[in-house]
């Protein structure tokens, strides 16, 4: 049979079967795009009126720096040093000799002059003075004087006669070193330190042997209170909370409450001392629960007795008034403070330029840079090591490509392991 020819479909057949959407698409493709040169004047005007923001440059098109409202504060000038010597106080001659020869200190600071006589009288005290004014010796000297003069000689096995709380392990080591030097003539009084990063087993062994002056961070002491049976506070006569504002800032308020409850459960009467550089609401609240009829010592003011509020309302009013007075700040006279306000995207280049200026183009300086988070510390450390030190952290001992002086960067933050951070 003859082969049937296939029927050829005409173009019109496709057009009849095409949908309305296909026709619209074909019409749109047939229109050529209008070049930019043929834009109407109206369109050109709208293009020109749009703001042109260029973000590729660090030094152009930076936003205006807003005016920030700042509180008016008054800087208080404290006289740190005095001409009075320790021999004028009612102290043991060997203690005075140790202060002069071992510590190489002949005259008292203002906080020591006001605090030591009050503590020698057995009074509780709330001491407020700037950092670096000698508060450690202000409580350390009367503490040693009191313990060495006890009628029954202290035995190591008696346990803690004094408890000193400090916020950090670094301050714990520093305070322990100072107390140890003061105890050089009185070898029967044994100091000891408890802090994070040390082996609990060795600390428990020292507690079993006996520690008469116990210096500790709040967290580690609470750990031993809960887990170590040999620790007790039956003979504790002194409680000293040093750098109380920093203890609260680091979140140890609950730990301090646990320690106070443990002390009160075994011995209620003792001499309490609270020392702080600032008098915040938290410090005032801690003073209310830990001090008994205290003497308030402030270098900026005269010594005045801290009145005990008659009611809870008066106590709250007293706390709020103390916090309002905190608009006055005392800083060391040798401290020079500068402020530079820069746009956000200029902060990094400004910081790098400042580091180079201080560490390369001027005399060799040491700089401490504070950041608001651990992640920022890691980021800036890695970046500055690569850019300013000319290599990775392992290559830092070599010479930098930016200068003949090698810039060394170290990092420190709370997420680091204790062995690494120390």
mmCIF file of C-alpha atoms in Angstrom:
data_model
loop_
_atom_site.group_PDB
_atom_site.id
_atom_site.type_symbol
_atom_site.label_atom_id
_atom_site.label_comp_id
_atom_site.label_asym_id
_atom_site.label_seq_id
_atom_site.Cartn_x
_atom_site.Cartn_y
_atom_site.Cartn_z
ATOM 1 C CA UNK A 1 0.000 0.000 0.000
ATOM 2 C CA UNK A 2 1.184 3.558 -0.610
ATOM 3 C CA UNK A 3 2.860 5.321 2.377
ATOM 4 C CA UNK A 4 0.690 7.938 3.999
ATOM 5 C CA UNK A 5 2.241 11.338 4.061
ATOM 6 C CA UNK A 6 2.412 13.100 7.347
ATOM 7 C CA UNK A 7 0.329 16.173 7.541
ATOM 8 C CA UNK A 8 2.388 19.300 7.953
ATOM 9 C CA UNK A 9 1.140 21.579 10.660
ATOM 10 C CA UNK A 10 1.035 25.193 9.684
ATOM 11 C CA UNK A 11 2.153 28.049 11.833
ATOM 12 C CA UNK A 12 -1.421 29.174 12.163
ATOM 13 C CA UNK A 13 -2.248 25.903 13.874
ATOM 14 C CA UNK A 14 0.306 26.661 16.621
ATOM 15 C CA UNK A 15 -0.997 30.141 17.000
ATOM 16 C CA UNK A 16 -4.517 28.880 17.451
ATOM 17 C CA UNK A 17 -3.411 26.491 20.189
ATOM 18 C CA UNK A 18 -1.269 29.082 21.985
ATOM 19 C CA UNK A 19 -2.599 30.460 25.216
ATOM 20 C CA UNK A 20 -3.108 34.072 26.041
ATOM 21 C CA UNK A 21 -0.085 33.951 28.397
ATOM 22 C CA UNK A 22 2.167 32.777 25.576
ATOM 23 C CA UNK A 23 1.058 35.636 23.382
ATOM 24 C CA UNK A 24 1.797 38.146 26.123
ATOM 25 C CA UNK A 25 5.259 36.678 26.592
ATOM 26 C CA UNK A 26 5.923 36.846 22.831
ATOM 27 C CA UNK A 27 4.828 40.461 22.735
ATOM 28 C CA UNK A 28 7.109 41.356 25.640
ATOM 29 C CA UNK A 29 10.098 39.683 23.997
ATOM 30 C CA UNK A 30 9.490 41.525 20.775
ATOM 31 C CA UNK A 31 9.902 44.863 22.548
ATOM 32 C CA UNK A 32 13.481 46.034 22.659
ATOM 33 C CA UNK A 33 14.792 47.450 26.007
ATOM 34 C CA UNK A 34 15.010 51.212 26.017
ATOM 35 C CA UNK A 35 18.618 52.330 26.489
ATOM 36 C CA UNK A 36 19.507 54.563 29.449
ATOM 37 C CA UNK A 37 20.185 57.491 27.130
ATOM 38 C CA UNK A 38 16.556 57.535 26.042
ATOM 39 C CA UNK A 39 15.150 57.895 29.555
ATOM 40 C CA UNK A 40 12.789 60.783 29.926
ATOM 41 C CA UNK A 41 13.727 63.897 31.864
ATOM 42 C CA UNK A 42 11.366 62.843 34.604
ATOM 43 C CA UNK A 43 13.141 59.540 35.051
ATOM 44 C CA UNK A 44 16.533 61.263 35.012
ATOM 45 C CA UNK A 45 15.379 63.594 37.759
ATOM 46 C CA UNK A 46 14.222 60.710 39.922
ATOM 47 C CA UNK A 47 17.583 59.007 39.429
ATOM 48 C CA UNK A 48 19.459 62.137 40.457
ATOM 49 C CA UNK A 49 17.284 62.703 43.533
ATOM 50 C CA UNK A 50 18.165 59.305 45.015
ATOM 51 C CA UNK A 51 20.964 59.477 47.653
ATOM 52 C CA UNK A 52 24.180 57.899 46.428
ATOM 53 C CA UNK A 53 25.776 55.913 49.283
ATOM 54 C CA UNK A 54 29.239 54.543 48.743
ATOM 55 C CA UNK A 55 30.181 51.904 51.305
ATOM 56 C CA UNK A 56 33.475 50.751 49.872
ATOM 57 C CA UNK A 57 35.539 53.557 51.432
ATOM 58 C CA UNK A 58 36.492 53.669 55.087
ATOM 59 C CA UNK A 59 37.023 57.398 55.193
ATOM 60 C CA UNK A 60 34.030 58.721 53.218
ATOM 61 C CA UNK A 61 30.285 58.871 53.790
ATOM 62 C CA UNK A 62 30.588 58.123 57.505
ATOM 63 C CA UNK A 63 27.426 58.852 59.479
ATOM 64 C CA UNK A 64 27.355 61.772 61.855
ATOM 65 C CA UNK A 65 28.286 60.856 65.423
ATOM 66 C CA UNK A 66 25.236 61.420 67.645
ATOM 67 C CA UNK A 67 25.455 63.501 70.770
ATOM 68 C CA UNK A 68 25.284 61.228 73.807
ATOM 69 C CA UNK A 69 24.007 62.512 77.126
ATOM 70 C CA UNK A 70 26.629 62.056 79.822
ATOM 71 C CA UNK A 71 26.110 62.346 83.542
ATOM 72 C CA UNK A 72 27.958 65.080 85.317
ATOM 73 C CA UNK A 73 30.472 63.498 87.647
ATOM 74 C CA UNK A 74 32.946 65.096 89.972
ATOM 75 C CA UNK A 75 36.442 63.714 90.390
ATOM 76 C CA UNK A 76 37.458 63.501 94.020
ATOM 77 C CA UNK A 77 41.108 64.083 94.828
ATOM 78 C CA UNK A 78 42.315 61.722 97.542
ATOM 79 C CA UNK A 79 45.546 62.270 99.408
ATOM 80 C CA UNK A 80 47.028 58.787 99.201
ATOM 81 C CA UNK A 81 50.176 59.218 101.318
ATOM 82 C CA UNK A 82 50.791 60.663 104.764
ATOM 83 C CA UNK A 83 53.889 61.420 106.809
ATOM 84 C CA UNK A 84 52.833 59.275 109.789
ATOM 85 C CA UNK A 85 54.931 56.183 110.492
ATOM 86 C CA UNK A 86 53.793 52.750 111.687
ATOM 87 C CA UNK A 87 55.821 53.155 114.867
ATOM 88 C CA UNK A 88 53.230 55.670 116.064
ATOM 89 C CA UNK A 89 50.634 52.899 116.256
ATOM 90 C CA UNK A 90 50.270 50.409 119.086
ATOM 91 C CA UNK A 91 51.893 47.543 117.173
ATOM 92 C CA UNK A 92 54.316 44.783 118.103
ATOM 93 C CA UNK A 93 57.935 45.962 117.546
ATOM 94 C CA UNK A 94 58.707 42.918 115.400
ATOM 95 C CA UNK A 95 55.715 43.698 113.195
ATOM 96 C CA UNK A 96 56.851 47.301 112.722
ATOM 97 C CA UNK A 97 60.374 46.103 111.930
ATOM 98 C CA UNK A 98 59.017 43.648 109.341
ATOM 99 C CA UNK A 99 56.972 46.376 107.653
ATOM 100 C CA UNK A 100 60.015 48.636 107.442
ATOM 101 C CA UNK A 101 62.619 46.060 106.406
ATOM 102 C CA UNK A 102 60.775 43.325 104.479
ATOM 103 C CA UNK A 103 58.090 45.441 102.804
ATOM 104 C CA UNK A 104 60.300 48.565 102.633
ATOM 105 C CA UNK A 105 57.447 50.789 103.838
ATOM 106 C CA UNK A 106 58.047 53.518 106.388
ATOM 107 C CA UNK A 107 54.958 55.748 106.269
ATOM 108 C CA UNK A 108 51.250 54.968 106.128
ATOM 109 C CA UNK A 109 48.810 55.779 103.385
ATOM 110 C CA UNK A 110 45.637 57.687 104.218
ATOM 111 C CA UNK A 111 43.438 54.600 104.212
ATOM 112 C CA UNK A 112 45.881 52.775 106.501
ATOM 113 C CA UNK A 113 46.042 55.717 108.886
ATOM 114 C CA UNK A 114 42.254 55.805 109.220
ATOM 115 C CA UNK A 115 41.537 52.061 109.140
ATOM 116 C CA UNK A 116 44.200 50.428 111.335
ATOM 117 C CA UNK A 117 43.266 52.199 114.626
ATOM 118 C CA UNK A 118 39.576 51.394 114.101
ATOM 119 C CA UNK A 119 40.259 47.702 113.491
ATOM 120 C CA UNK A 120 42.653 47.508 116.440
ATOM 121 C CA UNK A 121 39.700 48.592 118.598
ATOM 122 C CA UNK A 122 37.745 45.556 117.421
ATOM 123 C CA UNK A 123 35.133 47.476 115.422
ATOM 124 C CA UNK A 124 33.509 46.420 112.166
ATOM 125 C CA UNK A 125 34.407 48.686 109.258
ATOM 126 C CA UNK A 126 33.209 49.595 105.777
ATOM 127 C CA UNK A 127 36.271 50.934 103.945
ATOM 128 C CA UNK A 128 35.937 52.799 100.672
ATOM 129 C CA UNK A 129 39.094 53.880 98.893
ATOM 130 C CA UNK A 130 40.514 53.914 95.393
ATOM 131 C CA UNK A 131 42.403 50.973 93.926
ATOM 132 C CA UNK A 132 46.103 50.926 94.803
ATOM 133 C CA UNK A 133 45.779 52.925 98.016
ATOM 134 C CA UNK A 134 47.060 50.159 100.325
ATOM 135 C CA UNK A 135 43.871 48.455 101.524
ATOM 136 C CA UNK A 136 45.552 45.029 101.870
ATOM 137 C CA UNK A 137 47.917 46.283 104.568
ATOM 138 C CA UNK A 138 45.067 48.306 106.074
ATOM 139 C CA UNK A 139 43.399 45.071 107.193
ATOM 140 C CA UNK A 140 46.487 42.801 107.178
ATOM 141 C CA UNK A 141 48.428 44.699 109.859
ATOM 142 C CA UNK A 142 45.645 44.774 112.509
ATOM 143 C CA UNK A 143 44.791 41.152 111.669
ATOM 144 C CA UNK A 144 48.337 39.948 112.370
ATOM 145 C CA UNK A 145 48.592 42.190 115.445
ATOM 146 C CA UNK A 146 45.381 40.712 116.844
ATOM 147 C CA UNK A 147 46.259 37.052 116.238
ATOM 148 C CA UNK A 148 49.835 37.228 117.525
ATOM 149 C CA UNK A 149 48.647 38.900 120.731
ATOM 150 C CA UNK A 150 46.104 36.251 121.746
ATOM 151 C CA UNK A 151 46.525 34.897 125.274
ATOM 152 C CA UNK A 152 46.425 31.257 124.235
ATOM 153 C CA UNK A 153 48.987 30.704 121.518
ATOM 154 C CA UNK A 154 47.478 29.749 118.195
ATOM 155 C CA UNK A 155 48.010 26.166 117.048
ATOM 156 C CA UNK A 156 47.980 25.168 113.404
ATOM 157 C CA UNK A 157 45.451 22.437 114.096
ATOM 158 C CA UNK A 158 42.972 25.010 115.458
ATOM 159 C CA UNK A 159 41.803 25.827 111.951
ATOM 160 C CA UNK A 160 40.900 29.241 110.526
ATOM 161 C CA UNK A 161 40.941 32.233 112.845
ATOM 162 C CA UNK A 162 40.518 34.626 109.923
ATOM 163 C CA UNK A 163 38.819 34.308 106.540
ATOM 164 C CA UNK A 164 39.734 36.651 103.677
ATOM 165 C CA UNK A 165 37.543 36.611 100.555
ATOM 166 C CA UNK A 166 38.934 38.023 97.306
ATOM 167 C CA UNK A 167 37.415 38.001 93.792
ATOM 168 C CA UNK A 168 40.203 36.458 91.682
ATOM 169 C CA UNK A 169 43.053 33.960 92.001
ATOM 170 C CA UNK A 170 45.563 36.690 91.103
ATOM 171 C CA UNK A 171 44.439 38.850 94.018
ATOM 172 C CA UNK A 172 44.387 35.762 96.252
ATOM 173 C CA UNK A 173 48.062 35.092 95.485
ATOM 174 C CA UNK A 174 48.938 38.758 95.988
ATOM 175 C CA UNK A 175 47.142 38.931 99.354
ATOM 176 C CA UNK A 176 48.674 35.628 100.463
ATOM 177 C CA UNK A 177 52.155 36.922 99.635
ATOM 178 C CA UNK A 178 51.581 40.114 101.656
ATOM 179 C CA UNK A 179 50.165 38.265 104.684
ATOM 180 C CA UNK A 180 53.007 35.743 104.536
ATOM 181 C CA UNK A 181 55.571 38.558 104.720
ATOM 182 C CA UNK A 182 53.777 40.157 107.680
ATOM 183 C CA UNK A 183 53.834 36.792 109.511
ATOM 184 C CA UNK A 184 57.593 36.362 109.149
ATOM 185 C CA UNK A 185 58.294 37.024 112.894
ATOM 186 C CA UNK A 186 55.264 34.947 113.982
ATOM 187 C CA UNK A 187 55.961 31.544 112.485
ATOM 188 C CA UNK A 188 53.304 29.707 114.526
ATOM 189 C CA UNK A 189 50.518 31.433 112.551
ATOM 190 C CA UNK A 190 49.995 29.588 109.249
ATOM 191 C CA UNK A 191 48.406 31.282 106.219
ATOM 192 C CA UNK A 192 46.895 29.395 103.297
ATOM 193 C CA UNK A 193 45.146 30.038 100.020
ATOM 194 C CA UNK A 194 42.312 28.294 98.159
ATOM 195 C CA UNK A 195 41.591 29.209 94.550
ATOM 196 C CA UNK A 196 40.434 27.846 91.236
ATOM 197 C CA UNK A 197 42.901 26.052 89.007
ATOM 198 C CA UNK A 198 44.577 24.188 91.870
ATOM 199 C CA UNK A 199 44.171 20.509 92.752
ATOM 200 C CA UNK A 200 41.398 19.980 95.294
ATOM 201 C CA UNK A 201 43.235 16.988 96.767
ATOM 202 C CA UNK A 202 46.270 19.061 97.758
ATOM 203 C CA UNK A 203 44.024 21.826 99.130
ATOM 204 C CA UNK A 204 42.134 19.305 101.263
ATOM 205 C CA UNK A 205 45.456 18.011 102.616
ATOM 206 C CA UNK A 206 46.457 21.542 103.655
ATOM 207 C CA UNK A 207 43.070 22.062 105.309
ATOM 208 C CA UNK A 208 43.529 18.845 107.318
ATOM 209 C CA UNK A 209 46.949 20.012 108.551
ATOM 210 C CA UNK A 210 45.461 23.374 109.482
ATOM 211 C CA UNK A 211 45.317 26.930 108.126
ATOM 212 C CA UNK A 212 44.942 29.859 110.537
ATOM 213 C CA UNK A 213 44.500 32.693 108.003
ATOM 214 C CA UNK A 214 42.492 31.365 105.067
ATOM 215 C CA UNK A 215 42.531 33.420 101.855
ATOM 216 C CA UNK A 216 40.127 32.185 99.205
ATOM 217 C CA UNK A 217 37.970 33.022 96.234
ATOM 218 C CA UNK A 218 34.229 32.604 96.954
ATOM 219 C CA UNK A 219 33.566 29.852 94.413
ATOM 220 C CA UNK A 220 36.369 27.547 95.559
ATOM 221 C CA UNK A 221 35.509 28.063 99.250
ATOM 222 C CA UNK A 222 31.860 27.132 98.642
ATOM 223 C CA UNK A 223 33.098 24.023 96.832
ATOM 224 C CA UNK A 224 35.085 22.966 99.917
ATOM 225 C CA UNK A 225 32.233 23.842 102.301
ATOM 226 C CA UNK A 226 30.002 21.406 100.402
ATOM 227 C CA UNK A 227 32.543 18.636 99.777
ATOM 228 C CA UNK A 228 35.307 18.838 102.431
ATOM 229 C CA UNK A 229 34.426 17.535 105.884
ATOM 230 C CA UNK A 230 37.527 18.802 107.679
ATOM 231 C CA UNK A 231 36.835 22.513 107.050
ATOM 232 C CA UNK A 232 35.203 24.340 109.963
ATOM 233 C CA UNK A 233 34.800 27.893 111.280
ATOM 234 C CA UNK A 234 34.408 27.275 115.025
ATOM 235 C CA UNK A 235 37.257 29.643 115.940
ATOM 236 C CA UNK A 236 36.887 32.186 113.123
ATOM 237 C CA UNK A 237 37.219 35.672 114.629
ATOM 238 C CA UNK A 238 37.743 37.724 111.447
ATOM 239 C CA UNK A 239 35.811 37.950 108.181
ATOM 240 C CA UNK A 240 37.377 40.241 105.577
ATOM 241 C CA UNK A 241 35.729 40.797 102.185
ATOM 242 C CA UNK A 242 38.248 42.552 99.937
ATOM 243 C CA UNK A 243 37.266 44.192 96.626
ATOM 244 C CA UNK A 244 33.597 43.645 97.466
ATOM 245 C CA UNK A 245 32.385 45.499 94.377
ATOM 246 C CA UNK A 246 34.357 43.187 92.085
ATOM 247 C CA UNK A 247 33.114 40.104 93.958
ATOM 248 C CA UNK A 248 29.545 41.160 93.230
ATOM 249 C CA UNK A 249 30.333 42.172 89.633
ATOM 250 C CA UNK A 250 31.682 38.668 88.968
ATOM 251 C CA UNK A 251 28.417 37.120 90.180
ATOM 252 C CA UNK A 252 29.535 35.721 93.545
ATOM 253 C CA UNK A 253 26.639 37.162 95.566
ATOM 254 C CA UNK A 254 25.011 33.755 96.144
ATOM 255 C CA UNK A 255 28.365 32.209 97.078
ATOM 256 C CA UNK A 256 28.978 34.954 99.647
ATOM 257 C CA UNK A 257 25.538 34.248 101.129
ATOM 258 C CA UNK A 258 26.420 30.539 101.450
ATOM 259 C CA UNK A 259 29.697 31.443 103.189
ATOM 260 C CA UNK A 260 27.967 33.828 105.613
ATOM 261 C CA UNK A 261 25.413 31.147 106.511
ATOM 262 C CA UNK A 262 28.203 28.619 107.128
ATOM 263 C CA UNK A 263 30.035 31.084 109.380
ATOM 264 C CA UNK A 264 26.919 32.068 111.336
ATOM 265 C CA UNK A 265 26.001 28.421 111.861
ATOM 266 C CA UNK A 266 29.227 27.781 113.813
ATOM 267 C CA UNK A 267 30.117 31.181 115.271
ATOM 268 C CA UNK A 268 27.996 34.334 115.239
ATOM 269 C CA UNK A 269 30.341 36.832 116.912
ATOM 270 C CA UNK A 270 33.324 37.999 114.900
ATOM 271 C CA UNK A 271 34.936 41.142 113.528
ATOM 272 C CA UNK A 272 33.856 41.938 109.966
ATOM 273 C CA UNK A 273 35.620 44.187 107.454
ATOM 274 C CA UNK A 274 34.335 45.087 103.996
ATOM 275 C CA UNK A 275 36.618 46.918 101.566
ATOM 276 C CA UNK A 276 35.611 48.353 98.198
ATOM 277 C CA UNK A 277 36.734 50.935 95.656
ATOM 278 C CA UNK A 278 33.122 51.914 94.920
ATOM 279 C CA UNK A 279 29.972 51.987 97.015
ATOM 280 C CA UNK A 280 27.279 50.508 94.798
ATOM 281 C CA UNK A 281 23.816 49.363 95.777
ATOM 282 C CA UNK A 282 25.012 45.758 95.944
ATOM 283 C CA UNK A 283 27.948 46.649 98.204
ATOM 284 C CA UNK A 284 25.609 48.575 100.516
ATOM 285 C CA UNK A 285 23.251 45.595 100.670
ATOM 286 C CA UNK A 286 26.167 43.263 101.452
ATOM 287 C CA UNK A 287 27.336 45.624 104.204
ATOM 288 C CA UNK A 288 23.855 45.578 105.743
ATOM 289 C CA UNK A 289 23.835 41.790 106.096
ATOM 290 C CA UNK A 290 27.492 41.212 107.030
ATOM 291 C CA UNK A 291 28.539 44.171 109.219
ATOM 292 C CA UNK A 292 27.448 44.941 112.771
ATOM 293 C CA UNK A 293 27.359 48.624 113.771
ATOM 294 C CA UNK A 294 30.237 49.450 111.405
ATOM 295 C CA UNK A 295 32.468 52.479 111.126
ATOM 296 C CA UNK A 296 32.341 53.981 107.631
ATOM 297 C CA UNK A 297 35.785 54.979 106.378
ATOM 298 C CA UNK A 298 36.051 57.049 103.222
ATOM 299 C CA UNK A 299 39.241 58.862 102.309
ATOM 300 C CA UNK A 300 37.290 61.634 100.625
ATOM 301 C CA UNK A 301 35.318 62.307 103.809
ATOM 302 C CA UNK A 302 35.939 62.351 107.539
ATOM 303 C CA UNK A 303 35.488 59.134 109.517
ATOM 304 C CA UNK A 304 31.893 58.959 110.604
ATOM 305 C CA UNK A 305 29.904 56.300 112.339
ATOM 306 C CA UNK A 306 27.446 54.588 110.038
ATOM 307 C CA UNK A 307 24.039 54.943 111.765
ATOM 308 C CA UNK A 308 21.931 51.820 112.033
ATOM 309 C CA UNK A 309 18.513 52.466 110.424
ATOM 310 C CA UNK A 310 15.583 52.093 112.815
ATOM 311 C CA UNK A 311 13.352 50.352 110.278
ATOM 312 C CA UNK A 312 13.479 48.598 106.934
ATOM 313 C CA UNK A 313 12.225 51.772 105.217
ATOM 314 C CA UNK A 314 15.063 53.800 106.713
ATOM 315 C CA UNK A 315 17.529 51.086 105.674
ATOM 316 C CA UNK A 316 16.349 51.240 102.043
ATOM 317 C CA UNK A 317 16.479 55.037 102.081
ATOM 318 C CA UNK A 318 20.015 54.896 103.460
ATOM 319 C CA UNK A 319 21.060 52.479 100.702
ATOM 320 C CA UNK A 320 19.583 54.630 97.944
ATOM 321 C CA UNK A 321 21.207 57.788 99.296
ATOM 322 C CA UNK A 322 24.600 56.078 99.366
ATOM 323 C CA UNK A 323 24.159 55.048 95.737
ATOM 324 C CA UNK A 324 23.241 58.593 94.742
ATOM 325 C CA UNK A 325 26.486 59.821 96.251
ATOM 326 C CA UNK A 326 28.348 57.574 93.825
ATOM 327 C CA UNK A 327 28.457 60.365 91.238
ATOM 328 C CA UNK A 328 31.792 61.317 92.844
ATOM 329 C CA UNK A 329 34.699 59.150 91.699
ATOM 330 C CA UNK A 330 38.283 58.988 92.899
ATOM 331 C CA UNK A 331 40.995 57.847 90.496
ATOM 332 C CA UNK A 332 44.790 57.836 90.895
ATOM 333 C CA UNK A 333 46.340 61.224 90.182
ATOM 334 C CA UNK A 334 48.919 59.754 87.788
ATOM 335 C CA UNK A 335 46.201 58.243 85.589
ATOM 336 C CA UNK A 336 45.635 60.210 82.381
ATOM 337 C CA UNK A 337 42.311 59.603 80.635
ATOM 338 C CA UNK A 338 41.455 60.358 76.997
ATOM 339 C CA UNK A 339 38.303 59.751 74.978
ATOM 340 C CA UNK A 340 38.042 59.397 71.200
ATOM 341 C CA UNK A 341 34.654 58.969 69.512
ATOM 342 C CA UNK A 342 34.892 57.428 66.019
ATOM 343 C CA UNK A 343 32.373 55.961 63.535
ATOM 344 C CA UNK A 344 31.797 52.231 63.803
ATOM 345 C CA UNK A 345 33.662 51.247 60.642
ATOM 346 C CA UNK A 346 36.709 53.292 61.673
ATOM 347 C CA UNK A 347 37.123 51.597 65.055
ATOM 348 C CA UNK A 348 39.362 48.798 63.800
ATOM 349 C CA UNK A 349 41.722 50.973 61.756
ATOM 350 C CA UNK A 350 41.859 53.525 64.586
ATOM 351 C CA UNK A 351 42.786 50.820 67.094
ATOM 352 C CA UNK A 352 45.482 49.421 64.802
ATOM 353 C CA UNK A 353 46.941 52.889 64.233
ATOM 354 C CA UNK A 354 46.970 53.576 67.978
ATOM 355 C CA UNK A 355 48.809 50.305 68.676
ATOM 356 C CA UNK A 356 51.410 51.082 66.022
ATOM 357 C CA UNK A 357 51.882 54.606 67.314
ATOM 358 C CA UNK A 358 52.459 53.523 70.911
ATOM 359 C CA UNK A 359 54.456 50.350 70.259
ATOM 360 C CA UNK A 360 56.360 51.145 67.061
ATOM 361 C CA UNK A 361 56.818 54.876 66.485
ATOM 362 C CA UNK A 362 57.242 55.832 70.164
ATOM 363 C CA UNK A 363 59.017 54.165 73.062
ATOM 364 C CA UNK A 364 58.076 50.580 73.712
ATOM 365 C CA UNK A 365 54.833 50.493 75.638
ATOM 366 C CA UNK A 366 52.583 47.811 77.064
ATOM 367 C CA UNK A 367 48.895 48.119 76.255
ATOM 368 C CA UNK A 368 45.844 46.400 77.750
ATOM 369 C CA UNK A 369 42.828 46.384 75.426
ATOM 370 C CA UNK A 370 39.427 45.468 76.870
ATOM 371 C CA UNK A 371 36.584 44.025 74.798
ATOM 372 C CA UNK A 372 32.994 43.285 75.727
ATOM 373 C CA UNK A 373 32.989 39.544 74.919
ATOM 374 C CA UNK A 374 35.232 36.492 74.649
ATOM 375 C CA UNK A 375 34.446 36.196 70.934
ATOM 376 C CA UNK A 376 35.732 39.717 70.291
ATOM 377 C CA UNK A 377 38.954 38.911 72.128
ATOM 378 C CA UNK A 378 39.528 35.873 69.908
ATOM 379 C CA UNK A 379 38.693 37.774 66.704
ATOM 380 C CA UNK A 380 40.875 40.809 67.386
ATOM 381 C CA UNK A 381 43.745 38.691 68.697
ATOM 382 C CA UNK A 382 43.870 36.534 65.569
ATOM 383 C CA UNK A 383 43.517 39.569 63.294
ATOM 384 C CA UNK A 384 46.150 41.716 65.014
ATOM 385 C CA UNK A 385 48.617 38.828 65.200
ATOM 386 C CA UNK A 386 48.351 38.234 61.451
ATOM 387 C CA UNK A 387 48.359 41.896 60.376
ATOM 388 C CA UNK A 388 50.603 43.692 62.874
ATOM 389 C CA UNK A 389 52.916 40.840 63.868
ATOM 390 C CA UNK A 390 53.375 39.600 60.332
ATOM 391 C CA UNK A 391 52.397 35.991 60.908
ATOM 392 C CA UNK A 392 50.642 33.467 63.058
ATOM 393 C CA UNK A 393 50.961 33.194 66.801
ATOM 394 C CA UNK A 394 53.758 30.640 66.482
ATOM 395 C CA UNK A 395 55.740 33.084 64.337
ATOM 396 C CA UNK A 396 55.561 35.956 66.829
ATOM 397 C CA UNK A 397 59.122 35.619 68.198
ATOM 398 C CA UNK A 398 60.436 36.539 64.724
ATOM 399 C CA UNK A 399 60.748 40.108 63.504
ATOM 400 C CA UNK A 400 57.659 41.860 62.217
ATOM 401 C CA UNK A 401 57.407 43.036 58.663
ATOM 402 C CA UNK A 402 56.001 46.347 59.884
ATOM 403 C CA UNK A 403 58.805 47.280 62.225
ATOM 404 C CA UNK A 404 62.091 46.130 63.620
ATOM 405 C CA UNK A 405 60.372 45.672 66.977
ATOM 406 C CA UNK A 406 58.284 42.504 67.184
ATOM 407 C CA UNK A 407 54.777 43.113 68.478
ATOM 408 C CA UNK A 408 53.583 40.319 70.737
ATOM 409 C CA UNK A 409 49.889 39.850 71.417
ATOM 410 C CA UNK A 410 48.483 37.791 74.285
ATOM 411 C CA UNK A 411 44.822 37.058 74.901
ATOM 412 C CA UNK A 412 42.941 36.485 78.152
ATOM 413 C CA UNK A 413 39.244 35.781 78.672
ATOM 414 C CA UNK A 414 36.896 33.708 80.776
ATOM 415 C CA UNK A 415 36.431 30.822 78.342
ATOM 416 C CA UNK A 416 40.118 29.887 78.415
ATOM 417 C CA UNK A 417 41.387 26.937 80.429
ATOM 418 C CA UNK A 418 42.857 27.860 83.815
ATOM 419 C CA UNK A 419 46.264 26.411 82.939
ATOM 420 C CA UNK A 420 46.413 28.448 79.719
ATOM 421 C CA UNK A 421 45.249 31.751 81.222
ATOM 422 C CA UNK A 422 47.838 31.635 83.997
#
